PDB file of C-alpha atoms in Angstrom:
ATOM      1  CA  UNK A   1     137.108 154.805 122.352  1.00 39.00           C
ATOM      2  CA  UNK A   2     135.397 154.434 118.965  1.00 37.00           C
ATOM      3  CA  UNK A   3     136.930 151.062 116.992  1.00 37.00           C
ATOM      4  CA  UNK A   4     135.571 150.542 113.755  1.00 37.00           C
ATOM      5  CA  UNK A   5     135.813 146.609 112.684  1.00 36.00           C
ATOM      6  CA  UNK A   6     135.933 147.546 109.187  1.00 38.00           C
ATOM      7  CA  UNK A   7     138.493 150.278 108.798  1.00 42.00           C
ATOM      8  CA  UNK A   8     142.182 149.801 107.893  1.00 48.00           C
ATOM      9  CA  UNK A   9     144.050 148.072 110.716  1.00 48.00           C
ATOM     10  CA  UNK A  10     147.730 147.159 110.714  1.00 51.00           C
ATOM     11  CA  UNK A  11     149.817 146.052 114.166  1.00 44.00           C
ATOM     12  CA  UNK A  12     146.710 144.783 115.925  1.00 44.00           C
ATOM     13  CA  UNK A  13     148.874 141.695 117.555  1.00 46.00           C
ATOM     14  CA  UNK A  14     150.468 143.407 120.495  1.00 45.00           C
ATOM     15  CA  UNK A  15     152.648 141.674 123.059  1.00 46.00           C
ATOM     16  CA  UNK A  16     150.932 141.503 126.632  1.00 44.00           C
ATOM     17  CA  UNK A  17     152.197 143.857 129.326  1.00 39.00           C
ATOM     18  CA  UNK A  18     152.297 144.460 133.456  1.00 38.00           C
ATOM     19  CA  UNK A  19     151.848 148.365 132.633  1.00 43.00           C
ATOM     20  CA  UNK A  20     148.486 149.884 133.942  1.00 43.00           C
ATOM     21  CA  UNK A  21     146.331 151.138 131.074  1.00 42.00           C
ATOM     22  CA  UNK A  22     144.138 153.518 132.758  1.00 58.00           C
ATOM     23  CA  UNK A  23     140.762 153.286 131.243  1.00 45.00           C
ATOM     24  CA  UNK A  24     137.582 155.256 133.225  1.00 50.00           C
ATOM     25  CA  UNK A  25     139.716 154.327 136.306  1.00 50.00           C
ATOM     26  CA  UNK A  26     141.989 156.465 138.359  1.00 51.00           C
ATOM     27  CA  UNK A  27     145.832 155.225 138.125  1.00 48.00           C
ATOM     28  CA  UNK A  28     147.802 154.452 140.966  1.00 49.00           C
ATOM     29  CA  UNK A  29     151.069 155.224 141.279  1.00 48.00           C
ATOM     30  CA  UNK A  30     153.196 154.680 143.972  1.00 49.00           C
ATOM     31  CA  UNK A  31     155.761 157.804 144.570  1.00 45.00           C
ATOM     32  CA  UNK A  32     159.973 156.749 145.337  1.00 46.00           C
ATOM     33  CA  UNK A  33     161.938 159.014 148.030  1.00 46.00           C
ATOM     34  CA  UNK A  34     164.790 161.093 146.956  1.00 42.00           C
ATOM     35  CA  UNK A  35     168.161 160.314 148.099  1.00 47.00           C
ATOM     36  CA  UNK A  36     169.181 163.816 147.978  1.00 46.00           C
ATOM     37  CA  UNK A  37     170.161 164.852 151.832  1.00 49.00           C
ATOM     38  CA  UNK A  38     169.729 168.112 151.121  1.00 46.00           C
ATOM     39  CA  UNK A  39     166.246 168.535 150.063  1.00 53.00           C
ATOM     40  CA  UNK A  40     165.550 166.213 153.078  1.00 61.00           C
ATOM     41  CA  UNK A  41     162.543 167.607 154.402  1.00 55.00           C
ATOM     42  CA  UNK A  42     161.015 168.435 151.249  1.00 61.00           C
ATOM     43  CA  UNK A  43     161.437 164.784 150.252  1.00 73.00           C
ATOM     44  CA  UNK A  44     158.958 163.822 153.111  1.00 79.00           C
ATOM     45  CA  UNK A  45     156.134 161.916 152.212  1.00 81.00           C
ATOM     46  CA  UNK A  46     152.513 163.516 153.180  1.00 78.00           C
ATOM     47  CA  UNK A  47     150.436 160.696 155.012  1.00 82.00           C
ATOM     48  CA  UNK A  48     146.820 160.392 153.834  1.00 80.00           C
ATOM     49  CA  UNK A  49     147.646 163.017 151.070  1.00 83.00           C
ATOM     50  CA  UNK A  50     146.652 162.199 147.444  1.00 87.00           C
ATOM     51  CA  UNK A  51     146.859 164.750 144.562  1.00 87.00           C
ATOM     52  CA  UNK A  52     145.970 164.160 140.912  1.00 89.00           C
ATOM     53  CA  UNK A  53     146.095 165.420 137.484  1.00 91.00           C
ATOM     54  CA  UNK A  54     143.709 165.176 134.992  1.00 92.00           C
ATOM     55  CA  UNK A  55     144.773 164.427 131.254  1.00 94.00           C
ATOM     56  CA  UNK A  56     143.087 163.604 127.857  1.00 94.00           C
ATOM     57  CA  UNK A  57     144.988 161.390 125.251  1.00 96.00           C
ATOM     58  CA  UNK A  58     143.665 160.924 121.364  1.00 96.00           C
ATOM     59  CA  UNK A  59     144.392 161.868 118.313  1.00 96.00           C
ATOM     60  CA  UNK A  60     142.813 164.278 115.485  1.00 96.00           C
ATOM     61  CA  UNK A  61     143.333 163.449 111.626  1.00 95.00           C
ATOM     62  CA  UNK A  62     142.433 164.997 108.921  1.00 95.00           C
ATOM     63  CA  UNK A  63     142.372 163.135 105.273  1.00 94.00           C
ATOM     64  CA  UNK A  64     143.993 164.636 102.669  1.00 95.00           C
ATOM     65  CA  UNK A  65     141.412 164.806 100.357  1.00 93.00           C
ATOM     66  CA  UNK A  66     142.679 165.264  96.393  1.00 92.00           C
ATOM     67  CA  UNK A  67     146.482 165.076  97.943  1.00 93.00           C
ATOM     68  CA  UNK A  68     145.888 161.321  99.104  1.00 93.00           C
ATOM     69  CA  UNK A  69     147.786 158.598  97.975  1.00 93.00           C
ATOM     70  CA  UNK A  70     147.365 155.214  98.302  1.00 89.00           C
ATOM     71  CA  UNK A  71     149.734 155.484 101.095  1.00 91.00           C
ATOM     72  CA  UNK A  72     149.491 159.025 102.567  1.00 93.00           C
ATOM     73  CA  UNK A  73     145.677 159.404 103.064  1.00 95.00           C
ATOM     74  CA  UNK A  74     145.625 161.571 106.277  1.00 96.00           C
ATOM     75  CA  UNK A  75     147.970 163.293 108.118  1.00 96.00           C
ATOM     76  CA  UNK A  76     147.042 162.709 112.069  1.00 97.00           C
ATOM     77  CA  UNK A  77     147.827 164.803 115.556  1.00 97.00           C
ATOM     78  CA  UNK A  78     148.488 162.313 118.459  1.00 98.00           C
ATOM     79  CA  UNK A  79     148.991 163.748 122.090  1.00 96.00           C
ATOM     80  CA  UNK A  80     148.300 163.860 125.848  1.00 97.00           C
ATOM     81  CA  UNK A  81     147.097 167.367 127.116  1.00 95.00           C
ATOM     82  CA  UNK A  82     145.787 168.685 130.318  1.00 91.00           C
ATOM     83  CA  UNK A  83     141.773 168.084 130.275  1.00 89.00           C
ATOM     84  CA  UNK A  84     141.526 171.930 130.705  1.00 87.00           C
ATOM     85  CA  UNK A  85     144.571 172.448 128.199  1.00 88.00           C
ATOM     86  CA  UNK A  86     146.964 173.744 130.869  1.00 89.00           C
ATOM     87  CA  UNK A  87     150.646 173.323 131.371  1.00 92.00           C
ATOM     88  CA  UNK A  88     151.346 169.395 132.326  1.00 94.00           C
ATOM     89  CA  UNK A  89     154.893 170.314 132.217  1.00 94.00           C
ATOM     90  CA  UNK A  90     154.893 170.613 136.072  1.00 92.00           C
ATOM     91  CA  UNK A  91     153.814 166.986 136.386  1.00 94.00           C
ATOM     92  CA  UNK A  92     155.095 165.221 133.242  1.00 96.00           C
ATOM     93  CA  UNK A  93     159.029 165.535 132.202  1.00 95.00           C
ATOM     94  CA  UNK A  94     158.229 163.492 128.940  1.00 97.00           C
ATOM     95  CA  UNK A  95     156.414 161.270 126.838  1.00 98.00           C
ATOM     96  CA  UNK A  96     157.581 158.476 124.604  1.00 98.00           C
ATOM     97  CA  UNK A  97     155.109 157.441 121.861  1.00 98.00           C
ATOM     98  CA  UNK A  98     155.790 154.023 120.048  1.00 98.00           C
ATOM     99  CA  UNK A  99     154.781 154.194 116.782  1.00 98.00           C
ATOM    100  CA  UNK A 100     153.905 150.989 114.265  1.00 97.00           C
ATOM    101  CA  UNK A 101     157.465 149.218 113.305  1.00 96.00           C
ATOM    102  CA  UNK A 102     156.802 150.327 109.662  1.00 94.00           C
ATOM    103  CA  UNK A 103     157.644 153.848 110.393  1.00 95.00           C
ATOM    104  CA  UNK A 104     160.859 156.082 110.190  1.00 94.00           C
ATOM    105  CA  UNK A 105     161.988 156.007 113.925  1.00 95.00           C
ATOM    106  CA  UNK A 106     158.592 154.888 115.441  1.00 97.00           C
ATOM    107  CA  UNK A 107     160.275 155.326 119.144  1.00 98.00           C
ATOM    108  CA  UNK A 108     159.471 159.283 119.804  1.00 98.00           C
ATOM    109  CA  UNK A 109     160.667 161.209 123.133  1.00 98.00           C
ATOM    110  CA  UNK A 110     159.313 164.629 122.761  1.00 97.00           C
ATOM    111  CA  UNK A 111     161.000 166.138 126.318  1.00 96.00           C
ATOM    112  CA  UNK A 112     158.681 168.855 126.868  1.00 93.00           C
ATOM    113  CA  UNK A 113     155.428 170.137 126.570  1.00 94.00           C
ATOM    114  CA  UNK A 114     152.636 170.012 124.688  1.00 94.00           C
ATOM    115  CA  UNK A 115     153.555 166.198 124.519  1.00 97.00           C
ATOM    116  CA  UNK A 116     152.446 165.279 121.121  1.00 96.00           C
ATOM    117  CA  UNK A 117     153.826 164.038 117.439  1.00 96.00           C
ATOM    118  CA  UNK A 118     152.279 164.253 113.503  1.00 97.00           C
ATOM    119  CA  UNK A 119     153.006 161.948 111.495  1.00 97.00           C
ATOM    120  CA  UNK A 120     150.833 160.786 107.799  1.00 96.00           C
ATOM    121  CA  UNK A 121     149.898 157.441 106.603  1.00 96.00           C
ATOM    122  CA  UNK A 122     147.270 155.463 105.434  1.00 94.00           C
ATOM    123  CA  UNK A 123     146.476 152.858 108.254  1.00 94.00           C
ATOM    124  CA  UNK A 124     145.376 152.437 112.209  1.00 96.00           C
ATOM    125  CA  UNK A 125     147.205 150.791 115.113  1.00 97.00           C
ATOM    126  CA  UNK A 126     147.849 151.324 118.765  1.00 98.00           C
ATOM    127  CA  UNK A 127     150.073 153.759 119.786  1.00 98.00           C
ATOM    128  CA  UNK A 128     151.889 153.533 123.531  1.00 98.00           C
ATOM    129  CA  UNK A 129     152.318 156.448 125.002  1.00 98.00           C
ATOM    130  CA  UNK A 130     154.665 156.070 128.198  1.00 98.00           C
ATOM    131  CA  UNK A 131     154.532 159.019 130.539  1.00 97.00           C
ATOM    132  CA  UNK A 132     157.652 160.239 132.506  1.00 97.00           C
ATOM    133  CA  UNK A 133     157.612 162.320 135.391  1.00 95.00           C
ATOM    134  CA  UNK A 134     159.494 164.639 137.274  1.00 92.00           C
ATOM    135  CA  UNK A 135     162.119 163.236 140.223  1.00 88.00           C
ATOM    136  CA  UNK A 136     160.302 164.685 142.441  1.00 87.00           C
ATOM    137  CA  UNK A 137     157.252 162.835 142.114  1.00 88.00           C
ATOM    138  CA  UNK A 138     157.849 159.591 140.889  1.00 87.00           C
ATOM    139  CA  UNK A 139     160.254 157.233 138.863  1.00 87.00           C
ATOM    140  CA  UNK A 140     158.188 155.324 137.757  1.00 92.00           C
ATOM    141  CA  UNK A 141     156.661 155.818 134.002  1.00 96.00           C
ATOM    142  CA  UNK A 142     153.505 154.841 133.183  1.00 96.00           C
ATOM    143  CA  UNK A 143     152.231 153.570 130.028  1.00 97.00           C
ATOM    144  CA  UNK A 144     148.782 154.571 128.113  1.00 97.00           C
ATOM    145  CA  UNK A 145     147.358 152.908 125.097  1.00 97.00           C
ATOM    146  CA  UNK A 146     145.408 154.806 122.241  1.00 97.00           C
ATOM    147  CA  UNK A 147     144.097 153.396 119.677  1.00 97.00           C
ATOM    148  CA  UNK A 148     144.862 155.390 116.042  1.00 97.00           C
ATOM    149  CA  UNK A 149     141.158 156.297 114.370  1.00 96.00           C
ATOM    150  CA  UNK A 150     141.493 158.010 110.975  1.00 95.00           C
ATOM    151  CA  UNK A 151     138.078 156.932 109.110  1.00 92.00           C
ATOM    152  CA  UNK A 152     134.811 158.169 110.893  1.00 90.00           C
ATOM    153  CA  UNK A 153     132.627 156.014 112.490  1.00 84.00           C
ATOM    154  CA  UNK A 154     130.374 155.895 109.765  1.00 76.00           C
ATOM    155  CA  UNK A 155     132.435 154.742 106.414  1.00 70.00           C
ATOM    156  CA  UNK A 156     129.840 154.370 103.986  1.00 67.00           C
ATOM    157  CA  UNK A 157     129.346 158.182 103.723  1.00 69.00           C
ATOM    158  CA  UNK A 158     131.520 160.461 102.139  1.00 75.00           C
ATOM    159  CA  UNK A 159     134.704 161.328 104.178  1.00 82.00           C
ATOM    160  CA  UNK A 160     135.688 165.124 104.373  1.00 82.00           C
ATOM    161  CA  UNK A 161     138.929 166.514 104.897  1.00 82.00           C
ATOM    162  CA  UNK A 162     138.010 169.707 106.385  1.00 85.00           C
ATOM    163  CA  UNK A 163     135.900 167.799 109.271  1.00 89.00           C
ATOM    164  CA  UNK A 164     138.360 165.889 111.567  1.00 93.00           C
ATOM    165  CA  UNK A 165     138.157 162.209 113.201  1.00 93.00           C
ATOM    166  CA  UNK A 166     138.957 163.552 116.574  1.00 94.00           C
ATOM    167  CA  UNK A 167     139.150 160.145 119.325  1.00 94.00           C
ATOM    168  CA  UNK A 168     140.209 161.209 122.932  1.00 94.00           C
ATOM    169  CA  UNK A 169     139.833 159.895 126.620  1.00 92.00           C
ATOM    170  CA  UNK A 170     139.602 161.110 129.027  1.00 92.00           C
ATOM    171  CA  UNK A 171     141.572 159.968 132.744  1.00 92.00           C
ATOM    172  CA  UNK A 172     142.626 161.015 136.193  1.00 91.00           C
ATOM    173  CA  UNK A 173     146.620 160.062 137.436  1.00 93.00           C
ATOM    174  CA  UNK A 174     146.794 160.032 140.955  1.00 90.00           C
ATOM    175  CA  UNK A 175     149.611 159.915 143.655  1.00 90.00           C
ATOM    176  CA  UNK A 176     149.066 159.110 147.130  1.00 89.00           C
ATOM    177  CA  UNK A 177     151.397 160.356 149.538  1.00 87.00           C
ATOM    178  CA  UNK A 178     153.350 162.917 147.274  1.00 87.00           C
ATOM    179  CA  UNK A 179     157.050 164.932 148.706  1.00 86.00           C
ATOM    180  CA  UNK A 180     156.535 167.789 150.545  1.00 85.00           C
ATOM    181  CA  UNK A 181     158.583 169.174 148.007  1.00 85.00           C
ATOM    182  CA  UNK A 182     155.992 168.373 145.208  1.00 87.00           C
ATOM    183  CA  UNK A 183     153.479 170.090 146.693  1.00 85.00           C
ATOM    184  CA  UNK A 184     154.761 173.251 147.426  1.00 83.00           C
ATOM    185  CA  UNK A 185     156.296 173.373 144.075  1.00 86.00           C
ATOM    186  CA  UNK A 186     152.940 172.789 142.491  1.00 84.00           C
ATOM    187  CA  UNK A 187     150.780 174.001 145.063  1.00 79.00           C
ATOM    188  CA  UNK A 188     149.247 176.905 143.338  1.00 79.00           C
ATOM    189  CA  UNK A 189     149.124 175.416 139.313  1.00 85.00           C
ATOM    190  CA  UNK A 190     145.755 175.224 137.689  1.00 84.00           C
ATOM    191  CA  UNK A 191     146.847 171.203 135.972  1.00 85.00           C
ATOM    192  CA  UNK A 192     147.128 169.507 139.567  1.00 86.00           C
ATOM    193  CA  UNK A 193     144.212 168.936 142.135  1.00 81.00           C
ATOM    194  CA  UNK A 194     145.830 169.728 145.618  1.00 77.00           C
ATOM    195  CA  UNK A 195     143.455 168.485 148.628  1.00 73.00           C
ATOM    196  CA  UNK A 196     142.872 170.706 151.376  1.00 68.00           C
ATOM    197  CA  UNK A 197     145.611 169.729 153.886  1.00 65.00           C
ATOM    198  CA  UNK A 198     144.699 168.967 157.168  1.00 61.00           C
ATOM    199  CA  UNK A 199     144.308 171.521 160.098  1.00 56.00           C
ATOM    200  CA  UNK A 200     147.345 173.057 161.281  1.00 56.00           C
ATOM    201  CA  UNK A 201     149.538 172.206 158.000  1.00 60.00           C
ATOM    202  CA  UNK A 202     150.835 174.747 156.317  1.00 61.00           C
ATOM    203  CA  UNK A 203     153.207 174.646 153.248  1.00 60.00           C
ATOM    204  CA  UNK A 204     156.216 176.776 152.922  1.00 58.00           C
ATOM    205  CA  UNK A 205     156.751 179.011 150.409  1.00 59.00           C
ATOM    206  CA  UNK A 206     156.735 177.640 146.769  1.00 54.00           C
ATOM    207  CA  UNK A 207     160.665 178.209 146.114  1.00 49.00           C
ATOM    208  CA  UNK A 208     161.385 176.264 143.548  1.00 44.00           C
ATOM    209  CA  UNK A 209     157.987 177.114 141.338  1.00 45.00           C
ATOM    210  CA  UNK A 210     158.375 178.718 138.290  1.00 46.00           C
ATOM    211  CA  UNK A 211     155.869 181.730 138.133  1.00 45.00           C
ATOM    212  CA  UNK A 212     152.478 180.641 136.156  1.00 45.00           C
ATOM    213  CA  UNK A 213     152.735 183.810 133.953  1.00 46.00           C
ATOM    214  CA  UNK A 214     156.523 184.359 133.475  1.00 44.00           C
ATOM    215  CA  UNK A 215     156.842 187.066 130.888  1.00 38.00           C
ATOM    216  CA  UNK A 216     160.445 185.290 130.050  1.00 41.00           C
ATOM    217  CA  UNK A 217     159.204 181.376 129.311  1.00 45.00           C
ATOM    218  CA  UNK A 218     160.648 180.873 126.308  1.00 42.00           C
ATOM    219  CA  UNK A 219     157.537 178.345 125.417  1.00 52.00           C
ATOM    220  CA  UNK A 220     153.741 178.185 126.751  1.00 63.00           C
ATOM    221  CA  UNK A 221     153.356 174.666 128.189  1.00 75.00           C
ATOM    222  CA  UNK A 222     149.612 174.808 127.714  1.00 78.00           C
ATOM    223  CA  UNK A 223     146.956 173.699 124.831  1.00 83.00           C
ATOM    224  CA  UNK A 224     144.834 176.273 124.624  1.00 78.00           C
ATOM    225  CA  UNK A 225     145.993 178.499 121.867  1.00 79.00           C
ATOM    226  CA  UNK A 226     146.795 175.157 120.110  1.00 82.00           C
ATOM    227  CA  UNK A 227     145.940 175.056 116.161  1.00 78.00           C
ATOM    228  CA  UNK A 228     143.892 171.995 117.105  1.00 81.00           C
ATOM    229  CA  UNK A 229     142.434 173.477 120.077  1.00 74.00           C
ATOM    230  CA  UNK A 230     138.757 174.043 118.242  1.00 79.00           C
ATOM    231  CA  UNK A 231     138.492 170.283 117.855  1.00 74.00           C
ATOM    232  CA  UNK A 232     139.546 169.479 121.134  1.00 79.00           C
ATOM    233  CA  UNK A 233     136.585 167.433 123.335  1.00 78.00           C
ATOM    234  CA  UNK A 234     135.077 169.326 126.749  1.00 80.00           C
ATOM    235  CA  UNK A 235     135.152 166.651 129.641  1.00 76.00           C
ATOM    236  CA  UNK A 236     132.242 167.203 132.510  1.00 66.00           C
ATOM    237  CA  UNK A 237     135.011 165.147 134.574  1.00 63.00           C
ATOM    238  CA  UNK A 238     137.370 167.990 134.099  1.00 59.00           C
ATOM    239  CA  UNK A 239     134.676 170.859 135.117  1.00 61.00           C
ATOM    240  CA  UNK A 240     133.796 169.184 137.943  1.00 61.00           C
ATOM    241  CA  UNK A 241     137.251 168.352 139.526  1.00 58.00           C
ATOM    242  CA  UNK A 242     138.060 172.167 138.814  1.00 59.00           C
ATOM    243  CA  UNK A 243     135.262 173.045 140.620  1.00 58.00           C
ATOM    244  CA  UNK A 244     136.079 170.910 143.815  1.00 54.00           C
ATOM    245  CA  UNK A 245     139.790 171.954 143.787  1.00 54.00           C
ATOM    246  CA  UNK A 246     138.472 175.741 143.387  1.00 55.00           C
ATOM    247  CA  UNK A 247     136.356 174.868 146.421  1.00 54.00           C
ATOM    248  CA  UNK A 248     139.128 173.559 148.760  1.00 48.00           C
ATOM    249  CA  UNK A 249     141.383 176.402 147.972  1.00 50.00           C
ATOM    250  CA  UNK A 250     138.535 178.762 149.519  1.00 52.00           C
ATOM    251  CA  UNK A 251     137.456 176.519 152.703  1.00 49.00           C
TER     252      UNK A 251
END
């Protein structure tokens, strides 16, 4: 992640924490059995079975140009999105992002997809971004760190406020041994990597999985049309693991 010593920095002391802050490493996360009796067998945990979804989290800003003030300099896009912009709805139920104490409300929950929040200012801090997911798959949250770059790398040319500071990362969240349930409701969508099951294992049908291209969804879940899309960063991660999930679905 690009940190420049010599831009504006505010909230750098930040209190130590037990979360994992996945950084070029793949996250663990351990999955918790349902309690309800009558999803039993959907609630079974697949041995030796690990799928995974691959995300990007960043931010784009843009400075404000003749509109800045000494306080409002650039107005700034932070998210997590699928790292091919699809629908991370399936996996993720929300995200929280914890903003710098001097803002308005800096605890956000946005509850559904695309996770993200805009905000203006002037100055650059660490954001949290904690990751809920769906009972299904795991209680557990998980907690990502992003650092807040408005001013380019390069501060002693002139800063533009058509050109963006765009800042992402790229990660991969796995879960070993996912429900039964899980995986047939997710089987089939384009945002998880699903391993080719061993011989003789077949999922039933995916009953409770919403249809990819539902005519009635009252609101796309993916990136790609996004206003912010043409800034968004191409991963050769994210190629590559859609390329080896393509492959296992054909084997």
């Amino acid at each position: 992640m690009i940190n420049s010593s010599s831009s504006k920095q505010i909230g750098q002391d930040q209190p130590a924490t037990s979360e994992p802050t996945p950084k070029s490493q793949r996250t663990k996360i351990k999955m918790v059995k349902s309690e309800d009796s009558d999803k039993r067998m959907l609630n079974k945990k697949l041995k030796d079975v690990e799928i995974s979804i691959p995300i990007v989290y960043g931010n784009v800003s843009f400075w404000l140009g003749k509109k800045a003030s000494e306080y409002q300099s650039h107005k700034w896009t932070v998210y997590v999105r699928g790292a091919t912009n699809e629908d991370i709805g399936v996996v993720i139920k929300r995200a929280v992002f914890q903003l710098h104490s001097s803002f308005k409300n800096p605890t956000r929950v946005v509850e559904s997809p695309p996770f993200e929040l805009s905000e203006a200012g002037w100055g650059e801090f660490e954001i949290a971004i904690t990751l809920y997911f769906h009972s299904d798959l795991c209680d557990k949250p998980l907690t990502l760190y992003h650092h807040l770059k408005l001013y380019p790398e390069d501060e002693s040319g002139p800063m533009s406020s058509k050109k963006p500071v765009v800042v992402e990362c790229f990660d991969e969240i796995a879960f070993p041994e996912p429900s039964e349930g899980f995986l047939v409701r997710v089987q089939n969508h384009p945002a998880v990597n699903v391993p080719r099951l061993h011989t003789g294992f077949t999922l039933p049908p995916p009953v409770f999985a919403v249809p990819l291209e539902d005519a009635n969804r009252k609101k796309r879940g993916d990136t790609k049309d996004h206003p912010l899309s043409q800034w968004f960063m191409n991963f050769s991660e994210a190629d590559e693991l859609l390329q080896l999930a393509a492959a296992r679905q054909q084997s």
